[in-house]
Amino acid sequence: MVLWIVAAALMLGAAAFQRLTGPTVSVRGTFEVSGAAYRYRLPRSGWSYEDRRVTIPSPDPETHGALYYKRYRTDDSLTAVPLERDGHTLTASLPRQPAAGKLEYLVVLDGPDGPVGLPGDDATVVIRFKDDVPLVVLLPHVFFMFFMFFAVLFGLRAGLSALLQPATMPRHAWAALALMTVGGMMLGPVVQKLAFGAFWTGFPFGYDLTDNKTLLMWVVWVLACGLLLVRRVSEGQRRGAVLVATIVMTVVYLIPHSLRGSELDYRQLDRAAESAGGASLRP
């Protein structure tokens, strides 16, 4: 029971870290005007069916500014959208993009103390758009998260067993592999197809980090469980293999969720539009 409590605590800590550090978490910060501090939040996720509103607190009625954006990884010029006053806030909207499309943007306020750039200096924020998530997508996603949560939990428990309770190690290792196979290698691609239009964009077809994370975690557990079946492998080697799989899984899992996720290639999209006789999709 103690080892399960330790494994659960490690799992919850890892899940919280991953969720709070992901690339779709809004950028938060503060800026100062006339000695007063104001908090702001810049979104990094939006829906493909609607423009994404960006709202900044307005220090005073005389402060104005603009939102500047361009399509990510393109040579587009920045497009300026004036901020409009809405009570005590200033707002502007980023134009909706196709699923997996990304925009790079920043906000510049012009107040009594001069220009203030958000998020600061020459930094920009990257926002990714995604399709709506109907129930047919949401349910597989819930099951995917369920299976992956328990896959990592059993993986951590297997690692603790390798160190302290080797008799229970095999069943925990096999449970981790089974859960990861169903959650990561079966439900995961289905969820991605429904949300972003592609089953798999990791190795060998692309560089999607979430897919590659899943693949790496699955492979190390396949190897570790495979060694459990080899008679000539010593008990110490089996325990070492499971421990290595646990360490690799944990390190990989801690990488922020959706980092370098599915990304629309605007240049390819423009070429397709132009070859079809249409206008470029540049703003």
PDB file of C-alpha atoms in Angstrom:
ATOM      1  CA  MET A   1       0.000   0.000   0.000  1.00  0.00           C
ATOM      2  CA  VAL A   2       2.841   2.397   0.815  1.00  0.00           C
ATOM      3  CA  LEU A   3       4.368   1.921  -2.632  1.00  0.00           C
ATOM      4  CA  TRP A   4       1.008   2.625  -4.262  1.00  0.00           C
ATOM      5  CA  ILE A   5       0.692   5.854  -2.282  1.00  0.00           C
ATOM      6  CA  VAL A   6       4.184   6.909  -3.356  1.00  0.00           C
ATOM      7  CA  ALA A   7       3.424   6.030  -6.990  1.00  0.00           C
ATOM      8  CA  ALA A   8       0.137   7.963  -6.891  1.00  0.00           C
ATOM      9  CA  ALA A   9       1.836  11.013  -5.363  1.00  0.00           C
ATOM     10  CA  LEU A  10       4.530  10.950  -8.054  1.00  0.00           C
ATOM     11  CA  MET A  11       1.898  10.532 -10.763  1.00  0.00           C
ATOM     12  CA  LEU A  12      -0.238  13.435  -9.556  1.00  0.00           C
ATOM     13  CA  GLY A  13       2.815  15.670  -9.250  1.00  0.00           C
ATOM     14  CA  ALA A  14       3.974  14.810 -12.769  1.00  0.00           C
ATOM     15  CA  ALA A  15       0.485  15.358 -14.218  1.00  0.00           C
ATOM     16  CA  ALA A  16       0.169  18.758 -12.524  1.00  0.00           C
ATOM     17  CA  PHE A  17       3.615  19.834 -13.748  1.00  0.00           C
ATOM     18  CA  GLN A  18       2.847  18.772 -17.311  1.00  0.00           C
ATOM     19  CA  ARG A  19      -0.511  20.533 -17.393  1.00  0.00           C
ATOM     20  CA  LEU A  20       0.776  23.796 -15.904  1.00  0.00           C
ATOM     21  CA  THR A  21       3.772  24.066 -18.237  1.00  0.00           C
ATOM     22  CA  GLY A  22       2.175  23.176 -21.579  1.00  0.00           C
ATOM     23  CA  PRO A  23       2.309  25.427 -24.667  1.00  0.00           C
ATOM     24  CA  THR A  24      -1.456  26.027 -24.650  1.00  0.00           C
ATOM     25  CA  VAL A  25      -1.457  27.526 -21.146  1.00  0.00           C
ATOM     26  CA  SER A  26      -2.103  31.267 -21.313  1.00  0.00           C
ATOM     27  CA  VAL A  27       0.849  33.609 -20.851  1.00  0.00           C
ATOM     28  CA  ARG A  28       0.336  35.608 -17.675  1.00  0.00           C
ATOM     29  CA  GLY A  29       2.184  38.633 -16.380  1.00  0.00           C
ATOM     30  CA  THR A  30       1.946  42.189 -15.147  1.00  0.00           C
ATOM     31  CA  PHE A  31       2.724  45.608 -16.563  1.00  0.00           C
ATOM     32  CA  GLU A  32       3.016  48.991 -14.882  1.00  0.00           C
ATOM     33  CA  VAL A  33       1.500  52.315 -15.835  1.00  0.00           C
ATOM     34  CA  SER A  34       1.954  55.408 -13.657  1.00  0.00           C
ATOM     35  CA  GLY A  35       3.308  53.242 -10.840  1.00  0.00           C
ATOM     36  CA  ALA A  36       0.297  50.912 -10.733  1.00  0.00           C
ATOM     37  CA  ALA A  37       0.564  47.215 -11.674  1.00  0.00           C
ATOM     38  CA  TYR A  38      -1.977  45.484 -13.896  1.00  0.00           C
ATOM     39  CA  ARG A  39      -2.310  41.771 -14.582  1.00  0.00           C
ATOM     40  CA  TYR A  40      -2.842  40.446 -18.081  1.00  0.00           C
ATOM     41  CA  ARG A  41      -3.433  37.086 -19.741  1.00  0.00           C
ATOM     42  CA  LEU A  42      -2.599  36.291 -23.371  1.00  0.00           C
ATOM     43  CA  PRO A  43      -4.329  33.150 -24.713  1.00  0.00           C
ATOM     44  CA  ARG A  44      -2.407  30.439 -26.557  1.00  0.00           C
ATOM     45  CA  SER A  45      -5.340  28.308 -27.675  1.00  0.00           C
ATOM     46  CA  GLY A  46      -8.397  29.042 -29.797  1.00  0.00           C
ATOM     47  CA  TRP A  47     -11.212  27.399 -31.760  1.00  0.00           C
ATOM     48  CA  SER A  48     -11.070  27.158 -35.548  1.00  0.00           C
ATOM     49  CA  TYR A  49     -14.699  28.281 -35.916  1.00  0.00           C
ATOM     50  CA  GLU A  50     -14.406  31.683 -34.214  1.00  0.00           C
ATOM     51  CA  ASP A  51     -12.031  34.607 -33.791  1.00  0.00           C
ATOM     52  CA  ARG A  52     -10.035  34.594 -30.565  1.00  0.00           C
ATOM     53  CA  ARG A  53     -10.613  37.621 -28.401  1.00  0.00           C
ATOM     54  CA  VAL A  54      -7.657  39.114 -26.533  1.00  0.00           C
ATOM     55  CA  THR A  55      -8.518  41.323 -23.561  1.00  0.00           C
ATOM     56  CA  ILE A  56      -6.111  43.605 -21.697  1.00  0.00           C
ATOM     57  CA  PRO A  57      -6.913  45.718 -18.611  1.00  0.00           C
ATOM     58  CA  SER A  58      -7.049  49.433 -19.403  1.00  0.00           C
ATOM     59  CA  PRO A  59      -5.063  51.568 -16.939  1.00  0.00           C
ATOM     60  CA  ASP A  60      -6.913  54.780 -17.839  1.00  0.00           C
ATOM     61  CA  PRO A  61      -9.201  56.237 -20.523  1.00  0.00           C
ATOM     62  CA  GLU A  62      -6.256  57.747 -22.389  1.00  0.00           C
ATOM     63  CA  THR A  63      -4.383  54.470 -22.922  1.00  0.00           C
ATOM     64  CA  HIS A  64      -4.773  52.899 -26.336  1.00  0.00           C
ATOM     65  CA  GLY A  65      -2.828  50.443 -28.424  1.00  0.00           C
ATOM     66  CA  ALA A  66      -2.916  47.667 -30.984  1.00  0.00           C
ATOM     67  CA  LEU A  67      -2.597  43.928 -31.381  1.00  0.00           C
ATOM     68  CA  TYR A  68      -0.023  42.815 -33.971  1.00  0.00           C
ATOM     69  CA  TYR A  69      -0.098  39.339 -35.496  1.00  0.00           C
ATOM     70  CA  LYS A  70       1.095  37.210 -38.375  1.00  0.00           C
ATOM     71  CA  ARG A  71       0.861  33.580 -39.378  1.00  0.00           C
ATOM     72  CA  TYR A  72       3.460  31.505 -37.558  1.00  0.00           C
ATOM     73  CA  ARG A  73       6.616  30.492 -39.431  1.00  0.00           C
ATOM     74  CA  THR A  74       5.833  32.673 -42.445  1.00  0.00           C
ATOM     75  CA  ASP A  75       7.349  35.807 -43.965  1.00  0.00           C
ATOM     76  CA  ASP A  76       4.057  37.669 -43.617  1.00  0.00           C
ATOM     77  CA  SER A  77       4.183  41.255 -42.424  1.00  0.00           C
ATOM     78  CA  LEU A  78       2.602  42.009 -39.073  1.00  0.00           C
ATOM     79  CA  THR A  79      -1.051  42.993 -39.259  1.00  0.00           C
ATOM     80  CA  ALA A  80      -2.167  45.666 -36.780  1.00  0.00           C
ATOM     81  CA  VAL A  81      -5.595  45.531 -35.141  1.00  0.00           C
ATOM     82  CA  PRO A  82      -6.478  48.589 -33.000  1.00  0.00           C
ATOM     83  CA  LEU A  83      -7.573  47.811 -29.461  1.00  0.00           C
ATOM     84  CA  GLU A  84     -11.156  48.829 -28.740  1.00  0.00           C
ATOM     85  CA  ARG A  85     -12.317  50.053 -25.370  1.00  0.00           C
ATOM     86  CA  ASP A  86     -14.862  47.925 -23.531  1.00  0.00           C
ATOM     87  CA  GLY A  87     -15.450  49.368 -20.087  1.00  0.00           C
ATOM     88  CA  HIS A  88     -12.218  49.002 -18.142  1.00  0.00           C
ATOM     89  CA  THR A  89     -10.588  46.763 -20.729  1.00  0.00           C
ATOM     90  CA  LEU A  90      -9.077  47.001 -24.198  1.00  0.00           C
ATOM     91  CA  THR A  91      -9.909  44.230 -26.651  1.00  0.00           C
ATOM     92  CA  ALA A  92      -9.037  43.006 -30.132  1.00  0.00           C
ATOM     93  CA  SER A  93      -9.563  39.723 -31.945  1.00  0.00           C
ATOM     94  CA  LEU A  94      -7.227  37.329 -33.711  1.00  0.00           C
ATOM     95  CA  PRO A  95      -8.752  35.898 -36.908  1.00  0.00           C
ATOM     96  CA  ARG A  96      -9.764  32.273 -36.734  1.00  0.00           C
ATOM     97  CA  GLN A  97      -7.448  29.749 -38.398  1.00  0.00           C
ATOM     98  CA  PRO A  98      -7.891  26.214 -39.735  1.00  0.00           C
ATOM     99  CA  ALA A  99      -7.250  23.357 -37.313  1.00  0.00           C
ATOM    100  CA  ALA A 100      -3.563  23.248 -36.263  1.00  0.00           C
ATOM    101  CA  GLY A 101      -3.033  26.751 -37.663  1.00  0.00           C
ATOM    102  CA  LYS A 102      -0.911  29.059 -35.532  1.00  0.00           C
ATOM    103  CA  LEU A 103      -0.600  32.822 -35.198  1.00  0.00           C
ATOM    104  CA  GLU A 104       2.253  34.748 -33.615  1.00  0.00           C
ATOM    105  CA  TYR A 105       1.191  37.939 -31.856  1.00  0.00           C
ATOM    106  CA  LEU A 106       1.966  40.668 -29.340  1.00  0.00           C
ATOM    107  CA  VAL A 107       0.161  43.654 -27.841  1.00  0.00           C
ATOM    108  CA  VAL A 108       1.562  47.180 -27.654  1.00  0.00           C
ATOM    109  CA  LEU A 109      -0.062  49.703 -25.319  1.00  0.00           C
ATOM    110  CA  ASP A 110       0.533  53.431 -25.671  1.00  0.00           C
ATOM    111  CA  GLY A 111      -0.033  55.154 -22.338  1.00  0.00           C
ATOM    112  CA  PRO A 112       1.217  58.137 -20.344  1.00  0.00           C
ATOM    113  CA  ASP A 113       4.544  56.395 -19.672  1.00  0.00           C
ATOM    114  CA  GLY A 114       5.142  55.544 -23.322  1.00  0.00           C
ATOM    115  CA  PRO A 115       4.781  52.263 -25.238  1.00  0.00           C
ATOM    116  CA  VAL A 116       4.452  49.023 -23.273  1.00  0.00           C
ATOM    117  CA  GLY A 117       4.914  45.715 -25.091  1.00  0.00           C
ATOM    118  CA  LEU A 118       3.181  42.554 -23.946  1.00  0.00           C
ATOM    119  CA  PRO A 119       4.433  39.968 -23.158  1.00  0.00           C
ATOM    120  CA  GLY A 120       7.530  42.193 -22.991  1.00  0.00           C
ATOM    121  CA  ASP A 121      10.570  43.354 -24.933  1.00  0.00           C
ATOM    122  CA  ASP A 122      10.466  41.786 -28.413  1.00  0.00           C
ATOM    123  CA  ALA A 123       8.771  38.574 -27.250  1.00  0.00           C
ATOM    124  CA  THR A 124       5.675  37.201 -28.946  1.00  0.00           C
ATOM    125  CA  VAL A 125       2.977  34.678 -28.086  1.00  0.00           C
ATOM    126  CA  VAL A 126       2.067  31.736 -30.325  1.00  0.00           C
ATOM    127  CA  ILE A 127      -1.551  30.609 -30.349  1.00  0.00           C
ATOM    128  CA  ARG A 128      -2.788  27.368 -31.923  1.00  0.00           C
ATOM    129  CA  PHE A 129      -6.318  26.801 -33.189  1.00  0.00           C
ATOM    130  CA  LYS A 130      -8.216  23.533 -33.097  1.00  0.00           C
ATOM    131  CA  ASP A 131     -11.543  22.191 -34.275  1.00  0.00           C
ATOM    132  CA  ASP A 132     -14.520  21.893 -31.994  1.00  0.00           C
ATOM    133  CA  VAL A 133     -14.584  18.777 -29.870  1.00  0.00           C
ATOM    134  CA  PRO A 134     -17.899  16.962 -30.358  1.00  0.00           C
ATOM    135  CA  LEU A 135     -18.985  14.210 -28.026  1.00  0.00           C
ATOM    136  CA  VAL A 136     -17.638  11.581 -30.424  1.00  0.00           C
ATOM    137  CA  VAL A 137     -14.173  13.102 -29.902  1.00  0.00           C
ATOM    138  CA  LEU A 138     -14.539  14.000 -26.252  1.00  0.00           C
ATOM    139  CA  LEU A 139     -15.354  10.467 -25.143  1.00  0.00           C
ATOM    140  CA  PRO A 140     -12.262   8.879 -26.777  1.00  0.00           C
ATOM    141  CA  HIS A 141     -10.175  11.713 -25.330  1.00  0.00           C
ATOM    142  CA  VAL A 142     -11.494  11.028 -21.836  1.00  0.00           C
ATOM    143  CA  PHE A 143     -10.708   7.332 -22.256  1.00  0.00           C
ATOM    144  CA  PHE A 144      -7.268   8.217 -23.663  1.00  0.00           C
ATOM    145  CA  MET A 145      -6.446  10.367 -20.629  1.00  0.00           C
ATOM    146  CA  PHE A 146      -7.802   7.648 -18.316  1.00  0.00           C
ATOM    147  CA  PHE A 147      -5.644   4.925 -19.859  1.00  0.00           C
ATOM    148  CA  MET A 148      -2.502   7.088 -20.017  1.00  0.00           C
ATOM    149  CA  PHE A 149      -2.904   8.240 -16.412  1.00  0.00           C
ATOM    150  CA  PHE A 150      -3.064   4.675 -15.170  1.00  0.00           C
ATOM    151  CA  ALA A 151      -0.348   3.556 -17.583  1.00  0.00           C
ATOM    152  CA  VAL A 152       2.078   5.998 -15.987  1.00  0.00           C
ATOM    153  CA  LEU A 153       0.786   5.102 -12.516  1.00  0.00           C
ATOM    154  CA  PHE A 154       1.425   1.394 -13.069  1.00  0.00           C
ATOM    155  CA  GLY A 155       4.762   2.226 -14.693  1.00  0.00           C
ATOM    156  CA  LEU A 156       5.845   4.127 -11.594  1.00  0.00           C
ATOM    157  CA  ARG A 157       4.599   1.284  -9.416  1.00  0.00           C
ATOM    158  CA  ALA A 158       6.608  -1.193 -11.513  1.00  0.00           C
ATOM    159  CA  GLY A 159       9.729   0.919 -11.029  1.00  0.00           C
ATOM    160  CA  LEU A 160       9.213   1.011  -7.272  1.00  0.00           C
ATOM    161  CA  SER A 161       8.675  -2.754  -7.336  1.00  0.00           C
ATOM    162  CA  ALA A 162      11.950  -3.197  -9.211  1.00  0.00           C
ATOM    163  CA  LEU A 163      13.692  -1.407  -6.357  1.00  0.00           C
ATOM    164  CA  LEU A 164      11.818  -2.679  -3.322  1.00  0.00           C
ATOM    165  CA  GLN A 165       9.322  -5.434  -4.172  1.00  0.00           C
ATOM    166  CA  PRO A 166      10.508  -7.447  -7.207  1.00  0.00           C
ATOM    167  CA  ALA A 167       7.888 -10.184  -6.819  1.00  0.00           C
ATOM    168  CA  THR A 168       5.113  -7.805  -7.949  1.00  0.00           C
ATOM    169  CA  MET A 169       7.182  -6.122 -10.675  1.00  0.00           C
ATOM    170  CA  PRO A 170       6.135  -8.243 -13.713  1.00  0.00           C
ATOM    171  CA  ARG A 171       2.386  -7.774 -13.355  1.00  0.00           C
ATOM    172  CA  HIS A 172       2.750  -4.021 -12.871  1.00  0.00           C
ATOM    173  CA  ALA A 173       5.057  -3.755 -15.885  1.00  0.00           C
ATOM    174  CA  TRP A 174       2.659  -5.705 -18.101  1.00  0.00           C
ATOM    175  CA  ALA A 175      -0.271  -3.611 -16.876  1.00  0.00           C
ATOM    176  CA  ALA A 176       1.633  -0.427 -17.777  1.00  0.00           C
ATOM    177  CA  LEU A 177       2.349  -1.749 -21.273  1.00  0.00           C
ATOM    178  CA  ALA A 178      -1.253  -2.867 -21.837  1.00  0.00           C
ATOM    179  CA  LEU A 179      -2.692   0.464 -20.711  1.00  0.00           C
ATOM    180  CA  MET A 180      -0.170   2.404 -22.803  1.00  0.00           C
ATOM    181  CA  THR A 181      -0.945   0.294 -25.863  1.00  0.00           C
ATOM    182  CA  VAL A 182      -4.673   0.947 -25.627  1.00  0.00           C
ATOM    183  CA  GLY A 183      -4.426   4.578 -24.528  1.00  0.00           C
ATOM    184  CA  GLY A 184      -1.403   5.852 -26.419  1.00  0.00           C
ATOM    185  CA  MET A 185      -1.175   3.686 -29.535  1.00  0.00           C
ATOM    186  CA  MET A 186      -4.881   3.101 -30.215  1.00  0.00           C
ATOM    187  CA  LEU A 187      -7.056   5.833 -28.689  1.00  0.00           C
ATOM    188  CA  GLY A 188      -4.406   8.567 -29.032  1.00  0.00           C
ATOM    189  CA  PRO A 189      -4.298   8.535 -32.858  1.00  0.00           C
ATOM    190  CA  VAL A 190      -8.106   8.442 -33.038  1.00  0.00           C
ATOM    191  CA  VAL A 191      -8.362  11.540 -30.839  1.00  0.00           C
ATOM    192  CA  GLN A 192      -5.736  13.381 -32.896  1.00  0.00           C
ATOM    193  CA  LYS A 193      -7.479  12.483 -36.165  1.00  0.00           C
ATOM    194  CA  LEU A 194     -10.797  13.833 -34.925  1.00  0.00           C
ATOM    195  CA  ALA A 195      -9.296  17.013 -33.431  1.00  0.00           C
ATOM    196  CA  PHE A 196      -6.513  17.890 -35.899  1.00  0.00           C
ATOM    197  CA  GLY A 197      -7.207  15.832 -39.020  1.00  0.00           C
ATOM    198  CA  ALA A 198      -4.295  13.358 -38.853  1.00  0.00           C
ATOM    199  CA  PHE A 199      -3.902  10.012 -37.097  1.00  0.00           C
ATOM    200  CA  TRP A 200      -0.165  10.244 -36.528  1.00  0.00           C
ATOM    201  CA  THR A 201       2.261  13.137 -37.061  1.00  0.00           C
ATOM    202  CA  GLY A 202       5.209  11.779 -35.110  1.00  0.00           C
ATOM    203  CA  PHE A 203       8.089   9.553 -36.266  1.00  0.00           C
ATOM    204  CA  PRO A 204       8.501   8.552 -39.070  1.00  0.00           C
ATOM    205  CA  PHE A 205       5.968  10.927 -40.655  1.00  0.00           C
ATOM    206  CA  GLY A 206       6.675  14.115 -38.709  1.00  0.00           C
ATOM    207  CA  TYR A 207       7.975  15.712 -35.548  1.00  0.00           C
ATOM    208  CA  ASP A 208       4.891  15.971 -33.356  1.00  0.00           C
ATOM    209  CA  LEU A 209       6.337  15.771 -29.871  1.00  0.00           C
ATOM    210  CA  THR A 210       3.240  14.340 -28.219  1.00  0.00           C
ATOM    211  CA  ASP A 211       3.194  11.433 -30.667  1.00  0.00           C
ATOM    212  CA  ASN A 212       6.935  10.884 -30.296  1.00  0.00           C
ATOM    213  CA  LYS A 213       6.635  10.977 -26.512  1.00  0.00           C
ATOM    214  CA  THR A 214       3.941   8.311 -26.635  1.00  0.00           C
ATOM    215  CA  LEU A 215       5.968   6.183 -29.042  1.00  0.00           C
ATOM    216  CA  LEU A 216       9.129   6.369 -26.924  1.00  0.00           C
ATOM    217  CA  MET A 217       7.297   5.472 -23.708  1.00  0.00           C
ATOM    218  CA  TRP A 218       5.594   2.554 -25.431  1.00  0.00           C
ATOM    219  CA  VAL A 219       8.837   1.241 -26.965  1.00  0.00           C
ATOM    220  CA  VAL A 220      10.759   1.236 -23.671  1.00  0.00           C
ATOM    221  CA  TRP A 221       7.975  -0.756 -22.027  1.00  0.00           C
ATOM    222  CA  VAL A 222       7.840  -3.196 -24.940  1.00  0.00           C
ATOM    223  CA  LEU A 223      11.578  -3.776 -24.499  1.00  0.00           C
ATOM    224  CA  ALA A 224      11.343  -4.061 -20.714  1.00  0.00           C
ATOM    225  CA  CYS A 225       8.435  -6.515 -20.849  1.00  0.00           C
ATOM    226  CA  GLY A 226      10.150  -8.419 -23.634  1.00  0.00           C
ATOM    227  CA  LEU A 227      13.148  -9.002 -21.378  1.00  0.00           C
ATOM    228  CA  LEU A 228      10.809 -10.382 -18.719  1.00  0.00           C
ATOM    229  CA  LEU A 229      10.076 -13.245 -21.133  1.00  0.00           C
ATOM    230  CA  VAL A 230      13.707 -14.114 -21.863  1.00  0.00           C
ATOM    231  CA  ARG A 231      14.848 -16.946 -19.605  1.00  0.00           C
ATOM    232  CA  ARG A 232      18.563 -16.256 -19.997  1.00  0.00           C
ATOM    233  CA  VAL A 233      18.158 -12.741 -18.607  1.00  0.00           C
ATOM    234  CA  SER A 234      19.013 -12.532 -14.918  1.00  0.00           C
ATOM    235  CA  GLU A 235      16.655 -11.175 -12.287  1.00  0.00           C
ATOM    236  CA  GLY A 236      18.916  -8.171 -11.797  1.00  0.00           C
ATOM    237  CA  GLN A 237      18.844  -7.375 -15.510  1.00  0.00           C
ATOM    238  CA  ARG A 238      15.064  -7.609 -15.584  1.00  0.00           C
ATOM    239  CA  ARG A 239      14.754  -5.275 -12.635  1.00  0.00           C
ATOM    240  CA  GLY A 240      17.225  -2.904 -14.251  1.00  0.00           C
ATOM    241  CA  ALA A 241      15.278  -2.891 -17.520  1.00  0.00           C
ATOM    242  CA  VAL A 242      12.008  -2.078 -15.749  1.00  0.00           C
ATOM    243  CA  LEU A 243      13.694   0.637 -13.711  1.00  0.00           C
ATOM    244  CA  VAL A 244      15.180   2.194 -16.854  1.00  0.00           C
ATOM    245  CA  ALA A 245      11.755   2.067 -18.538  1.00  0.00           C
ATOM    246  CA  THR A 246      10.235   3.821 -15.532  1.00  0.00           C
ATOM    247  CA  ILE A 247      12.864   6.556 -15.555  1.00  0.00           C
ATOM    248  CA  VAL A 248      12.575   7.136 -19.315  1.00  0.00           C
ATOM    249  CA  MET A 249       8.777   7.172 -19.096  1.00  0.00           C
ATOM    250  CA  THR A 250       8.815   9.709 -16.257  1.00  0.00           C
ATOM    251  CA  VAL A 251      11.281  12.055 -17.947  1.00  0.00           C
ATOM    252  CA  VAL A 252       9.376  11.908 -21.231  1.00  0.00           C
ATOM    253  CA  TYR A 253       6.016  12.376 -19.516  1.00  0.00           C
ATOM    254  CA  LEU A 254       7.261  15.540 -17.804  1.00  0.00           C
ATOM    255  CA  ILE A 255       7.829  17.214 -21.173  1.00  0.00           C
ATOM    256  CA  PRO A 256       4.995  19.770 -21.490  1.00  0.00           C
ATOM    257  CA  HIS A 257       1.855  18.450 -23.131  1.00  0.00           C
ATOM    258  CA  SER A 258       1.430  19.306 -26.860  1.00  0.00           C
ATOM    259  CA  LEU A 259       4.847  20.955 -27.131  1.00  0.00           C
ATOM    260  CA  ARG A 260       5.648  21.047 -30.855  1.00  0.00           C
ATOM    261  CA  GLY A 261       2.229  19.639 -31.575  1.00  0.00           C
ATOM    262  CA  SER A 262       0.450  19.367 -34.919  1.00  0.00           C
ATOM    263  CA  GLU A 263       1.138  22.462 -37.020  1.00  0.00           C
ATOM    264  CA  LEU A 264      -0.442  23.684 -40.235  1.00  0.00           C
ATOM    265  CA  ASP A 265       2.047  24.388 -43.042  1.00  0.00           C
ATOM    266  CA  TYR A 266       0.853  27.746 -44.384  1.00  0.00           C
ATOM    267  CA  ARG A 267       3.296  27.742 -47.298  1.00  0.00           C
ATOM    268  CA  GLN A 268       1.904  24.436 -48.517  1.00  0.00           C
ATOM    269  CA  LEU A 269      -1.613  25.779 -48.003  1.00  0.00           C
ATOM    270  CA  ASP A 270      -0.812  28.901 -50.050  1.00  0.00           C
ATOM    271  CA  ARG A 271       0.718  26.851 -52.861  1.00  0.00           C
ATOM    272  CA  ALA A 272      -2.352  24.619 -52.976  1.00  0.00           C
ATOM    273  CA  ALA A 273      -4.664  27.647 -53.110  1.00  0.00           C
ATOM    274  CA  GLU A 274      -2.634  29.339 -55.843  1.00  0.00           C
ATOM    275  CA  SER A 275      -2.348  26.171 -57.946  1.00  0.00           C
ATOM    276  CA  ALA A 276      -6.114  25.779 -57.723  1.00  0.00           C
ATOM    277  CA  GLY A 277      -6.494  29.251 -59.199  1.00  0.00           C
ATOM    278  CA  GLY A 278      -7.547  30.888 -55.954  1.00  0.00           C
ATOM    279  CA  ALA A 279      -6.008  33.729 -54.025  1.00  0.00           C
ATOM    280  CA  SER A 280      -3.331  33.254 -51.438  1.00  0.00           C
ATOM    281  CA  LEU A 281      -4.571  32.878 -47.889  1.00  0.00           C
ATOM    282  CA  ARG A 282      -2.199  35.541 -46.614  1.00  0.00           C
ATOM    283  CA  PRO A 283      -3.929  38.221 -44.535  1.00  0.00           C
TER     284      PRO A 283
END
